[in-house]
GROMACS .gro file of C-alpha atoms in nm:
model
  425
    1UNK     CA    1   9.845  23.759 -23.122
    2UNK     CA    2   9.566  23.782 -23.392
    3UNK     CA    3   9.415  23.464 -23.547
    4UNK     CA    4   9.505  23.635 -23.882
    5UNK     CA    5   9.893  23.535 -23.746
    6UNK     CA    6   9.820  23.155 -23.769
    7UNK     CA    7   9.800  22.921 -24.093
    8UNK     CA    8   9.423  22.886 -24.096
    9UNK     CA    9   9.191  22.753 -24.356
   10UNK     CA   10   8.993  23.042 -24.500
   11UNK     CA   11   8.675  22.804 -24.417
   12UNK     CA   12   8.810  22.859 -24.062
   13UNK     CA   13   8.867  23.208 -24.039
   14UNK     CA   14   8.550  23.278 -24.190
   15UNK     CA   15   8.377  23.112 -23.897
   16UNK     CA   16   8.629  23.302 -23.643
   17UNK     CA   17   8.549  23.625 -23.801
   18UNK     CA   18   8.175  23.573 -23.776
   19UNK     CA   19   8.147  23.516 -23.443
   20UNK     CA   20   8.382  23.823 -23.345
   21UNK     CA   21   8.700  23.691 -23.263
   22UNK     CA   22   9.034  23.863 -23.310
   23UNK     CA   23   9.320  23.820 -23.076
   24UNK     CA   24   9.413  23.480 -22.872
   25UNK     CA   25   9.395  23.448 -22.543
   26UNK     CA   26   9.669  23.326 -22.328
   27UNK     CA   27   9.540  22.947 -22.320
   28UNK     CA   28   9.480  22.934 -22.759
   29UNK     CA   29   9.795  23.082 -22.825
   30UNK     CA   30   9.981  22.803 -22.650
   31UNK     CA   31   9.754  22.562 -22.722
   32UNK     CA   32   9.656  22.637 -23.100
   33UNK     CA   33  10.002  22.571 -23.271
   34UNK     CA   34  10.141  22.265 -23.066
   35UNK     CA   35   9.774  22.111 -23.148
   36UNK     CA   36   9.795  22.202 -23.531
   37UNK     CA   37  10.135  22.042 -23.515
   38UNK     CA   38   9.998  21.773 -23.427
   39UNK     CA   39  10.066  21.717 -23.023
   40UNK     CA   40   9.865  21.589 -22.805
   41UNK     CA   41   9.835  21.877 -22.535
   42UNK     CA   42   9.733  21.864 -22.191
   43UNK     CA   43   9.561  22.231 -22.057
   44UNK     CA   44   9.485  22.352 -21.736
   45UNK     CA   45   9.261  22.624 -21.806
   46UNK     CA   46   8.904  22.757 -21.668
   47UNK     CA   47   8.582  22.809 -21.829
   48UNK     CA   48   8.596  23.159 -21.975
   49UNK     CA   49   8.938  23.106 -22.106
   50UNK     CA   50   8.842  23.040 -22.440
   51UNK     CA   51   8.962  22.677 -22.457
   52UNK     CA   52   8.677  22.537 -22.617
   53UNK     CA   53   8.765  22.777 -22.917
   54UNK     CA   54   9.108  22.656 -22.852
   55UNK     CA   55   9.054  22.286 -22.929
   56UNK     CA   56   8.736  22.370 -23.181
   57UNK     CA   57   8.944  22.585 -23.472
   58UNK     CA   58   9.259  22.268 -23.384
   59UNK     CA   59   9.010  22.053 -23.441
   60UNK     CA   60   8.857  22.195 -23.745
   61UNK     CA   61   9.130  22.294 -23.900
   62UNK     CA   62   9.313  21.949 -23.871
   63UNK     CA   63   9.013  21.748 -24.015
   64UNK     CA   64   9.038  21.994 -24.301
   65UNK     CA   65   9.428  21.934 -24.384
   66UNK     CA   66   9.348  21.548 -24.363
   67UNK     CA   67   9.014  21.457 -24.514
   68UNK     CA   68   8.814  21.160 -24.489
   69UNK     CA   69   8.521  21.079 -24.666
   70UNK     CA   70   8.232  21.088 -24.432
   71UNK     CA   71   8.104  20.703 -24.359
   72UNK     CA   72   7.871  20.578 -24.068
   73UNK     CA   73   8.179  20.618 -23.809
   74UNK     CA   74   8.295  20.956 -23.650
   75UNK     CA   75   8.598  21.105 -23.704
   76UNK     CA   76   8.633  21.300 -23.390
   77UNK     CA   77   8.500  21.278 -23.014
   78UNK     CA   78   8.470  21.552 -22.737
   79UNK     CA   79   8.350  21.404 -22.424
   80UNK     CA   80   8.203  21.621 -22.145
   81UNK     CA   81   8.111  21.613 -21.829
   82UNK     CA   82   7.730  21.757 -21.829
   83UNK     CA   83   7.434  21.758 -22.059
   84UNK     CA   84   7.464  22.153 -22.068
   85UNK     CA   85   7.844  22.199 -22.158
   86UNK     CA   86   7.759  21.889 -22.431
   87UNK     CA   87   7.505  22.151 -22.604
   88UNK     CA   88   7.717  22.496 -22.534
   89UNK     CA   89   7.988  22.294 -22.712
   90UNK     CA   90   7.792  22.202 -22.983
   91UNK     CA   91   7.638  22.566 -23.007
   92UNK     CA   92   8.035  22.704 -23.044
   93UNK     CA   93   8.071  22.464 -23.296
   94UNK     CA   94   7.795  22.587 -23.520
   95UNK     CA   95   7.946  22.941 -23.506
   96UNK     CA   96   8.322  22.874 -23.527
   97UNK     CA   97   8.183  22.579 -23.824
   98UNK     CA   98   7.968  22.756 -23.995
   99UNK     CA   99   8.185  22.735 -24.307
  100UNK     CA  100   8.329  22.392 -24.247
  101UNK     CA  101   8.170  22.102 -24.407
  102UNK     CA  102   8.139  21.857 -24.052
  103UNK     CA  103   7.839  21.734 -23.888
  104UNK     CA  104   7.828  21.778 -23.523
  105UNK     CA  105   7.603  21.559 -23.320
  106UNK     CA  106   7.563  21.624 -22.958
  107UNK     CA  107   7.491  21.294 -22.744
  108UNK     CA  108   7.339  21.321 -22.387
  109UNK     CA  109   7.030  21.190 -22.215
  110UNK     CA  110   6.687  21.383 -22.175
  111UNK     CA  111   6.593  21.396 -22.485
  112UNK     CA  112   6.510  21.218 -22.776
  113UNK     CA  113   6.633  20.863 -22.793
  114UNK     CA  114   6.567  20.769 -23.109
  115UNK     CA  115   6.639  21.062 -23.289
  116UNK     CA  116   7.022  21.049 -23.146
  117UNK     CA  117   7.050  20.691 -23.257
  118UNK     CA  118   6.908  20.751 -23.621
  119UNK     CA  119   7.146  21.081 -23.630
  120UNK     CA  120   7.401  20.841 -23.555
  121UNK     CA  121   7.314  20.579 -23.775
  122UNK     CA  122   7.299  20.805 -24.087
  123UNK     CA  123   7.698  20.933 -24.054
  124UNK     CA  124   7.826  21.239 -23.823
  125UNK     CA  125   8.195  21.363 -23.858
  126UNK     CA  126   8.228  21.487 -23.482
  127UNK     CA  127   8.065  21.369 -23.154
  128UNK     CA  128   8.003  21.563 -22.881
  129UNK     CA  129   7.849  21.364 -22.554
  130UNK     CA  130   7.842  21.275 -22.208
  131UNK     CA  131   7.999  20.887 -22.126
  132UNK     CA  132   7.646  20.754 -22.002
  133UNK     CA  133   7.444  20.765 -22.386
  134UNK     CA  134   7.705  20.722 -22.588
  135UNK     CA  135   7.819  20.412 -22.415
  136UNK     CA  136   7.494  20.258 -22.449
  137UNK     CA  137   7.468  20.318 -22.851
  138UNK     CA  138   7.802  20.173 -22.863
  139UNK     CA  139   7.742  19.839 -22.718
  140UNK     CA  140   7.448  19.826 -22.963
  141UNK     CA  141   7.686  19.890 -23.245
  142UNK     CA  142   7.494  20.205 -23.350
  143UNK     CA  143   7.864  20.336 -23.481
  144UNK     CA  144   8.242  20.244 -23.365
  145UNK     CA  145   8.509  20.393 -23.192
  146UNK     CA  146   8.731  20.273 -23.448
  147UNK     CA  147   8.823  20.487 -23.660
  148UNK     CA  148   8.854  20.796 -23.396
  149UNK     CA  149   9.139  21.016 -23.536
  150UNK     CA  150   9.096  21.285 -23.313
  151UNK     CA  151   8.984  21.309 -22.899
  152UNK     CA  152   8.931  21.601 -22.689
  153UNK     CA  153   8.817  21.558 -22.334
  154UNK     CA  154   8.698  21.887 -22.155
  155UNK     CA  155   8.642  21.958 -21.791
  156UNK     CA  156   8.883  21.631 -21.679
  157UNK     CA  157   8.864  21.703 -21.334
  158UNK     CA  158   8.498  21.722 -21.291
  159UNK     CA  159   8.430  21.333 -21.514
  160UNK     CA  160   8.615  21.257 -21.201
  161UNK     CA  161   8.418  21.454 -20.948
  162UNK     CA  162   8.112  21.286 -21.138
  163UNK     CA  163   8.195  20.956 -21.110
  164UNK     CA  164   8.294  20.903 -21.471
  165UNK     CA  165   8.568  20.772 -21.459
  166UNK     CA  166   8.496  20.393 -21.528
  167UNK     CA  167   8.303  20.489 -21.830
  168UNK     CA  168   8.604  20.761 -21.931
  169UNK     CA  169   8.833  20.438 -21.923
  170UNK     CA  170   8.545  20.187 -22.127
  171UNK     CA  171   8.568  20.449 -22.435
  172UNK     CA  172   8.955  20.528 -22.429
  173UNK     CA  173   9.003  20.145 -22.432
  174UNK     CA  174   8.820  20.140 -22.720
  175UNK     CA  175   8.968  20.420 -22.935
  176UNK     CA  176   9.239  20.374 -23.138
  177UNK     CA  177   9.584  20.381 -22.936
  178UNK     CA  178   9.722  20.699 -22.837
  179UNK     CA  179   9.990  20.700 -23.152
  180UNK     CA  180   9.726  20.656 -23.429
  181UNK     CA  181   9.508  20.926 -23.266
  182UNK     CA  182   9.511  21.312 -23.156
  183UNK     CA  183   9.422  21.383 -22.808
  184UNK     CA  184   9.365  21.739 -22.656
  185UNK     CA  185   9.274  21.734 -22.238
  186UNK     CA  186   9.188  22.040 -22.108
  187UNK     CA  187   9.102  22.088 -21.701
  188UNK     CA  188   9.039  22.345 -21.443
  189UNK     CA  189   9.323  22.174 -21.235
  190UNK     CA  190   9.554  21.918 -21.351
  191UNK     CA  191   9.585  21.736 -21.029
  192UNK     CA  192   9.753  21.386 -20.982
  193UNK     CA  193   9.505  21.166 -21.114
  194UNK     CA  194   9.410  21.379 -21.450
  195UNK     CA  195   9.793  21.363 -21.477
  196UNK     CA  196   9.797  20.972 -21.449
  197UNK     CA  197   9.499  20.900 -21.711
  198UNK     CA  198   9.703  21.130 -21.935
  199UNK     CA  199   9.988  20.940 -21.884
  200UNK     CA  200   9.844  20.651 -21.955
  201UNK     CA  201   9.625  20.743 -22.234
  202UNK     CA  202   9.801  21.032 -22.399
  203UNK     CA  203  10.110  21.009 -22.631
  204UNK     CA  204  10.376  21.254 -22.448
  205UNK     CA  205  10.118  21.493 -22.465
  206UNK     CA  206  10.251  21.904 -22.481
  207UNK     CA  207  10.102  22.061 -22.122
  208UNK     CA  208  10.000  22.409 -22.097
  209UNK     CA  209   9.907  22.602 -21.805
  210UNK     CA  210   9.722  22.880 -21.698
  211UNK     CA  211   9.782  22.975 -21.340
  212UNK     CA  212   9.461  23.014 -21.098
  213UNK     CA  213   9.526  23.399 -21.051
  214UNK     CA  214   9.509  23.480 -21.438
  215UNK     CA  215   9.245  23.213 -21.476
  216UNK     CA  216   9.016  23.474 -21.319
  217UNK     CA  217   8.917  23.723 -21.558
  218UNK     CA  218   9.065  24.018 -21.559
  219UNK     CA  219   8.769  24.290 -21.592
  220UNK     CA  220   8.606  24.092 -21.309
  221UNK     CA  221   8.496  24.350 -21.063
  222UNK     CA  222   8.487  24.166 -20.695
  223UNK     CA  223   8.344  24.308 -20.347
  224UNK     CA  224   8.212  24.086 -20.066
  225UNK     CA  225   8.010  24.190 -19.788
  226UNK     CA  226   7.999  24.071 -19.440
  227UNK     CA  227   7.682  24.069 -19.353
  228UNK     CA  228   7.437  23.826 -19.103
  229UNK     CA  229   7.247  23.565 -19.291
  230UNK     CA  230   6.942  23.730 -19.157
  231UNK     CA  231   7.033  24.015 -19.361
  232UNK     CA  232   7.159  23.857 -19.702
  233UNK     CA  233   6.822  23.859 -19.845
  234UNK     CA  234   6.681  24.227 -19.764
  235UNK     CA  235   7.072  24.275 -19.852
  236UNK     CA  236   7.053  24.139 -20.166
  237UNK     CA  237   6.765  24.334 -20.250
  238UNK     CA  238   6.906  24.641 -20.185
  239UNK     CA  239   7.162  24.567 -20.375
  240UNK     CA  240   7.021  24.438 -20.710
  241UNK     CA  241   6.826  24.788 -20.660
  242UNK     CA  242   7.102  24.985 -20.706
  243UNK     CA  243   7.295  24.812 -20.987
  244UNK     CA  244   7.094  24.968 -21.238
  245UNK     CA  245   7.301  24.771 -21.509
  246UNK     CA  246   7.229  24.414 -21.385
  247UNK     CA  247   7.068  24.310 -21.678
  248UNK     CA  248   7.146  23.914 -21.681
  249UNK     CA  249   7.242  23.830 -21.293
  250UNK     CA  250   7.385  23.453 -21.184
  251UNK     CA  251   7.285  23.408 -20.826
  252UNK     CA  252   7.505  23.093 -20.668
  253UNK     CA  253   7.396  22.908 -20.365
  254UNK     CA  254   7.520  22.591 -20.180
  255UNK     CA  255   7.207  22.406 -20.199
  256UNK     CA  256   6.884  22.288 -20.394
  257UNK     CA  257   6.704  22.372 -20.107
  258UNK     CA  258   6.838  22.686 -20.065
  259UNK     CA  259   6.807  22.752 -20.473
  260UNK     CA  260   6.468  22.697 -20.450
  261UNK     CA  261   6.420  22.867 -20.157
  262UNK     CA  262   6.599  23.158 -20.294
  263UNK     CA  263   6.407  23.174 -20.629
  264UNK     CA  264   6.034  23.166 -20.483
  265UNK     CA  265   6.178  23.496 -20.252
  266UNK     CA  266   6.238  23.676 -20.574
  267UNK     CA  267   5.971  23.586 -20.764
  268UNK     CA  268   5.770  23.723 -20.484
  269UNK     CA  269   5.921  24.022 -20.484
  270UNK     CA  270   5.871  24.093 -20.861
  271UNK     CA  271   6.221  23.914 -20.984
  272UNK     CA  272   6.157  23.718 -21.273
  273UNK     CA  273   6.389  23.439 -21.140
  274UNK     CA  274   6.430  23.033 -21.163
  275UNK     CA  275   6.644  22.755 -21.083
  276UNK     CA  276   6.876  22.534 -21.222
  277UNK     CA  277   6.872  22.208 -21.005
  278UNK     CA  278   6.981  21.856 -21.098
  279UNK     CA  279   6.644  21.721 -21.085
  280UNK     CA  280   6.465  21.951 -21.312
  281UNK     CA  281   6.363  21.745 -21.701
  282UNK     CA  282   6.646  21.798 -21.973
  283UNK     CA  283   6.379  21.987 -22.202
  284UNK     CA  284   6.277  22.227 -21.924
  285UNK     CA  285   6.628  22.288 -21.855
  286UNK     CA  286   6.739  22.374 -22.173
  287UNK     CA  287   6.449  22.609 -22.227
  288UNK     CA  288   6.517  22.798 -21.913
  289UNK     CA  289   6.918  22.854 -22.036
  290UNK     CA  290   6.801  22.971 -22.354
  291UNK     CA  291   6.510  23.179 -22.171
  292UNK     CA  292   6.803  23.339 -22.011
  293UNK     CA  293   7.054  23.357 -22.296
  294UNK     CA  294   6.810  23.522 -22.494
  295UNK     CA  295   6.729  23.839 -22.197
  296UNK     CA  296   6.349  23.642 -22.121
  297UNK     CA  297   6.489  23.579 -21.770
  298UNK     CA  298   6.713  23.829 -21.629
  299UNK     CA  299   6.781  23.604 -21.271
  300UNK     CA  300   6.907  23.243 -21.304
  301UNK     CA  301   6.957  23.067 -20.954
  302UNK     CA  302   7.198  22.779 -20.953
  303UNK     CA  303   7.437  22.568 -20.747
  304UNK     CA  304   7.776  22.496 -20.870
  305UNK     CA  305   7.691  22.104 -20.953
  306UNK     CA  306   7.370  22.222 -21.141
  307UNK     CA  307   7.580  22.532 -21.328
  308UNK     CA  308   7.844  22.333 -21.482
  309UNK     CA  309   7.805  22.388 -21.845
  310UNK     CA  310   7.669  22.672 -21.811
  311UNK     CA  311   7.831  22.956 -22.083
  312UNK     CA  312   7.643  23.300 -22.107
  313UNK     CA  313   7.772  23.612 -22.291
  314UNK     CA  314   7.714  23.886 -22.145
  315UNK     CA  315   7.629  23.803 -21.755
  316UNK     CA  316   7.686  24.108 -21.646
  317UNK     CA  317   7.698  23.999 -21.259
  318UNK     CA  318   7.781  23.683 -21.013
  319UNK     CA  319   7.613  23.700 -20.707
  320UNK     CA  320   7.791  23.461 -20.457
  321UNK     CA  321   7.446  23.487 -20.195
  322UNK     CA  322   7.654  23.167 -20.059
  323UNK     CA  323   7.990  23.140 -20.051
  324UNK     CA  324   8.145  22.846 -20.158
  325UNK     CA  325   8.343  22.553 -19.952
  326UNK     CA  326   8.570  22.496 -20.243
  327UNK     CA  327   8.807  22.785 -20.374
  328UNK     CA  328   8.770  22.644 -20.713
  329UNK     CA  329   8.429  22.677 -20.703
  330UNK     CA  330   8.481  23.058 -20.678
  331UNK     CA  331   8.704  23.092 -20.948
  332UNK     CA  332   8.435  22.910 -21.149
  333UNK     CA  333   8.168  23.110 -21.055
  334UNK     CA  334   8.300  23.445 -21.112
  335UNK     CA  335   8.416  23.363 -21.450
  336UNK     CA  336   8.083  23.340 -21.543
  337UNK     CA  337   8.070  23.694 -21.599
  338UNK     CA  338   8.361  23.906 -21.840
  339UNK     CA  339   8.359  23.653 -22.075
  340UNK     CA  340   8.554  23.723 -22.416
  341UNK     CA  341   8.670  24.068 -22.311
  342UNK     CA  342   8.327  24.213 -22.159
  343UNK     CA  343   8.323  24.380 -21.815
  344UNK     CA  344   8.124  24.210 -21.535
  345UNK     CA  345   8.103  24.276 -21.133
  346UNK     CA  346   8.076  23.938 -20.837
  347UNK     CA  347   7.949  24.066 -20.549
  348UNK     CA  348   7.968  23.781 -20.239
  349UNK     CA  349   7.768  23.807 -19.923
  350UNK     CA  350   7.969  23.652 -19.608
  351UNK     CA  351   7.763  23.544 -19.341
  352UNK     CA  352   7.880  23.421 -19.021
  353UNK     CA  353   7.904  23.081 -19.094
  354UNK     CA  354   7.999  23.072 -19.452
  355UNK     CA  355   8.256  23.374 -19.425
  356UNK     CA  356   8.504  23.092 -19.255
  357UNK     CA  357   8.584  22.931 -19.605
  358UNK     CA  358   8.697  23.349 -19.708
  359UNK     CA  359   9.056  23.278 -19.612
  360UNK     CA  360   9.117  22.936 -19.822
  361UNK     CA  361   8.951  23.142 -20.101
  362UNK     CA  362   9.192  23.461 -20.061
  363UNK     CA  363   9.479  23.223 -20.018
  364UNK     CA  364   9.361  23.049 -20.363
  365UNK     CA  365   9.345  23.375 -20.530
  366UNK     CA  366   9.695  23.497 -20.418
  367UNK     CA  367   9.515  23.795 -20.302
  368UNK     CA  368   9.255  23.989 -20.082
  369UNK     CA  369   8.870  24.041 -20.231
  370UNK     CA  370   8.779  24.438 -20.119
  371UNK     CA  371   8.546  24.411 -19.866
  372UNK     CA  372   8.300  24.645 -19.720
  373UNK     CA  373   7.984  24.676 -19.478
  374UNK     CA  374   7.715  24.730 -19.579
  375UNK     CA  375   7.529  25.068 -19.509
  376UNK     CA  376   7.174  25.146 -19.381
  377UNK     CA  377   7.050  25.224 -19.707
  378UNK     CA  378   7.191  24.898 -19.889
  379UNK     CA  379   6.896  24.711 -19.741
  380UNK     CA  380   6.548  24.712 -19.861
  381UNK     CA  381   6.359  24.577 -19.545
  382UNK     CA  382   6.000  24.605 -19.682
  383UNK     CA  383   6.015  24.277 -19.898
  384UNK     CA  384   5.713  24.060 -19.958
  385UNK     CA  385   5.729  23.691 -19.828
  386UNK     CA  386   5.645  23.399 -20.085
  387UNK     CA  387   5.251  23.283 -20.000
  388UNK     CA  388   5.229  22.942 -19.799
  389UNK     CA  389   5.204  22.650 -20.000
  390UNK     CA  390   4.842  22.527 -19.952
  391UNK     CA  391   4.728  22.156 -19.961
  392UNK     CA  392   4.470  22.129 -20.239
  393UNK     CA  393   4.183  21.962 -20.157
  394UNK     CA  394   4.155  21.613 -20.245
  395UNK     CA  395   3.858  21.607 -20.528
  396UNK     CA  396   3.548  21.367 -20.444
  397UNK     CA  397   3.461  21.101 -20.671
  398UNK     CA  398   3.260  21.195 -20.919
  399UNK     CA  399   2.893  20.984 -20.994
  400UNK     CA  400   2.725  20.963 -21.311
  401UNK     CA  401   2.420  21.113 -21.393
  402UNK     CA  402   2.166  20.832 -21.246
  403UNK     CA  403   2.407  20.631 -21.098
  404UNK     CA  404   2.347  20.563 -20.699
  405UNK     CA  405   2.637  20.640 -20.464
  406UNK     CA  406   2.697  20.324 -20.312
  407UNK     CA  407   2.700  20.357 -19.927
  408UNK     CA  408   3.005  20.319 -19.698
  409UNK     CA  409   3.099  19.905 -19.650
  410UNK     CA  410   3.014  19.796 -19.390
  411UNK     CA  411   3.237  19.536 -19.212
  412UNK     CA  412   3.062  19.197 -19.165
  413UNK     CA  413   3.100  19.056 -18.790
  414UNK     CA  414   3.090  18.690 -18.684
  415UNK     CA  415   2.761  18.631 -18.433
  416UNK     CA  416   2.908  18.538 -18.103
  417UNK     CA  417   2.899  18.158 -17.982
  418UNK     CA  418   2.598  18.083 -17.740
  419UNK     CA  419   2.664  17.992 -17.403
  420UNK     CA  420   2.713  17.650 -17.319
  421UNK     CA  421   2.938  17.348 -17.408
  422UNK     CA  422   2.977  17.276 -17.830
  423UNK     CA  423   2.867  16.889 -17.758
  424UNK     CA  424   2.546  16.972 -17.514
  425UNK     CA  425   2.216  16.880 -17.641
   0.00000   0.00000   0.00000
């Protein structure tokens, strides 16, 4: 189905045409014309699926049919799990809105405090944020919840893998019920207690689904190798080598330790590489997305907490150098790559510890990932080590010209008592 087929706004279409889209995938054309009928819909659906087009042109497109003069109050809210799926959001928005007349304001810690709350303060039509910020202008009375017509609250499962959940339930408590507003809920899985907040918060809300094996895209090309973990980095090598069309490479690993471990190996070894870890400044981390959304980095090394959020055309390859405990987390990873209709490869590396969690991922899939060992010449054993991290000396105090260095203290003693009695003459 082409969006041509559906009752758009020409402002709409416009945008949809600009940033190259032409048929629906399988989540917006279910999604699409129960939302601009005004459902609320429920949607189990990856990243990669194109759901945050999905609920962007419903969005859109409703506030168009029914329009509101802009005041010092919203209009619409998407809430989000992570500071980087906030500003991909917001960066869709601009493209699919270009012809719309909305202003989108992202919300999310790291940056500028002020700057959000005057933005704020001066009148937006849609919100996109994390709970944490937004809360706190609220309770300040910065703007209201109450005159939210329309709600849309993306990645479900992980606000509760995040702990959001309290401050999920502050802001729907807040909104205006579930029969004077719209509210679209979209979620990798729809497990029991996503399905019990959207029972509770949700107005008999229209549920699509996407099932796990067509949540992982198609033109995904997937190998593993079993190799040692002594191996996976000379391995890995090898291997990045070869691929001659590895332009913009995703390297997963378990840990921040490994991640950073992982990153100073390549950088030694002539990879322009870095890391996305949770404790890395918002400003830095932003600038490193955009280093590698705009080809400046062509290796980004991540761990699946860190990488949520994190929506690049044209990856053309996963590396799995760890694979992951959770199935899901698979899924997620590889959709990274072959997003809106492009080819990618995921190449995993199972090592004899990690290669234990291959069978819940296989059963998860519905099907075996082709495997193969590696050959002699898919290593590259002469690899330079990262340089040990040297103490720097700590600097002596500096004296001013003229000025005497006082000498060292010296610690004062009390003389000893004389022999003798204290009362003897």
């Amino acid at each position: 189905m082409k969006f041509t087929e559906l009752n758009l706004p020409p402002e709409v279409l416009k945008g949809i045409e600009t940033v190259g889209f032409t048929d629906l995938t399988q989540v917006q054309e279910e999604s699409i014309p129960l939302a601009l009928a005004g459902h609320d819909v429920t949607g189990q659906a990856q990243t990669g699926t194109g759901k945050t087009a999905a609920f962007l042109i419903s969005l859109f497109t409703r506030m168009l049919r029914n329009p509101r003069e802009t005041g010092s109050n919203p209009r619409a809210l998407i809430l989000a799990p992570t500071r980087e799926l906030v500003a991909q959001i917001c960066e869709d928005a601009k493209g699919l809105g270009a012809f719309v007349p909305f202003k989108v304001q992202p919300i999310f810690g790291g940056i500028d405090y002020q700057k959000q709350r005057d933005a704020l303060r001066g009148g937006v039509d849609v919100i996109v944020a994390t709970p944490g910020r937004l809360i706190d202008y609220a309770k300040q009375k910065v703007f209201s919840f109450g005159r939210i017509e329309f709600l849309v609250i993306d990645e479900a499962d992980r606000m509760f893998d995040m702990g959001f959940i309290r401050d999920l339930r502050f802001i729907l408590r807040r909104l205006p019920s579930f029969d004077q507003r719209q509210t679209m809920l979209f979620s990798a899985t729809l497990s029991h207690r996503v399905r019990e907040l959207a029972y509770e918060f949700m107005n008999v809300a229209e549920r699509v689904e996407v099932e796990p094996e067509q949540m992982t895209a198609e033109r995904v090309e997937q190998i593993l190798f079993h190799v040692s973990r002594r191996e996976k980095f000379p391995l890995l090598l090898g291997l990045l080598a070869k691929e001659e069309d590895a332009n913009r490479v995703l390297v997963f690993v378990n840990t921040k330790r490994e991640a950073e471990h992982l990153t100073e190996r390549l950088r030694a070894n002539d990879f322009r590489a870095a890391v996305i870890s949770g404790d890395i400044p918002q400003l830095k981390r932003m600038r490193i997305l955009n280093e590698f959304k705009n080809g400046l980095l062509r290796f980004l090394v991540a761990t699946d907490v860190a990488s949520r959020g994190i929506h690049v055309d044209d990856v053309t390859h996963v590396i799995n150098y760890d694979l992951p405990q959770d199935p899901e987390d698979y899924v997620h990873r590889i959709g990274r790559t072959a997003r809106a209709g492009a080819a990618g490869k995921a190449i995993s590396l199972a090592d004899e510890e990690l290669v234990l969690h291959l069978g819940d991922i296989e059963e998860y899939l519905g099907r075996r990932i082709p495997s193969a060992v590696p050959g002699e010449d898919d290593f590259l054993w002469n690899y330079k080590r990262p340089h040990p991290r040297k103490k720097a000396p700590v600097p002596e105090k500096s004296v001013a010209p003229g000025e005497r260095k006082r000498p060292p203290r010296r610690r004062r003693t009390r003389p000893k008592p004389s022999g003798g009695d204290a009362g003897s003459s």
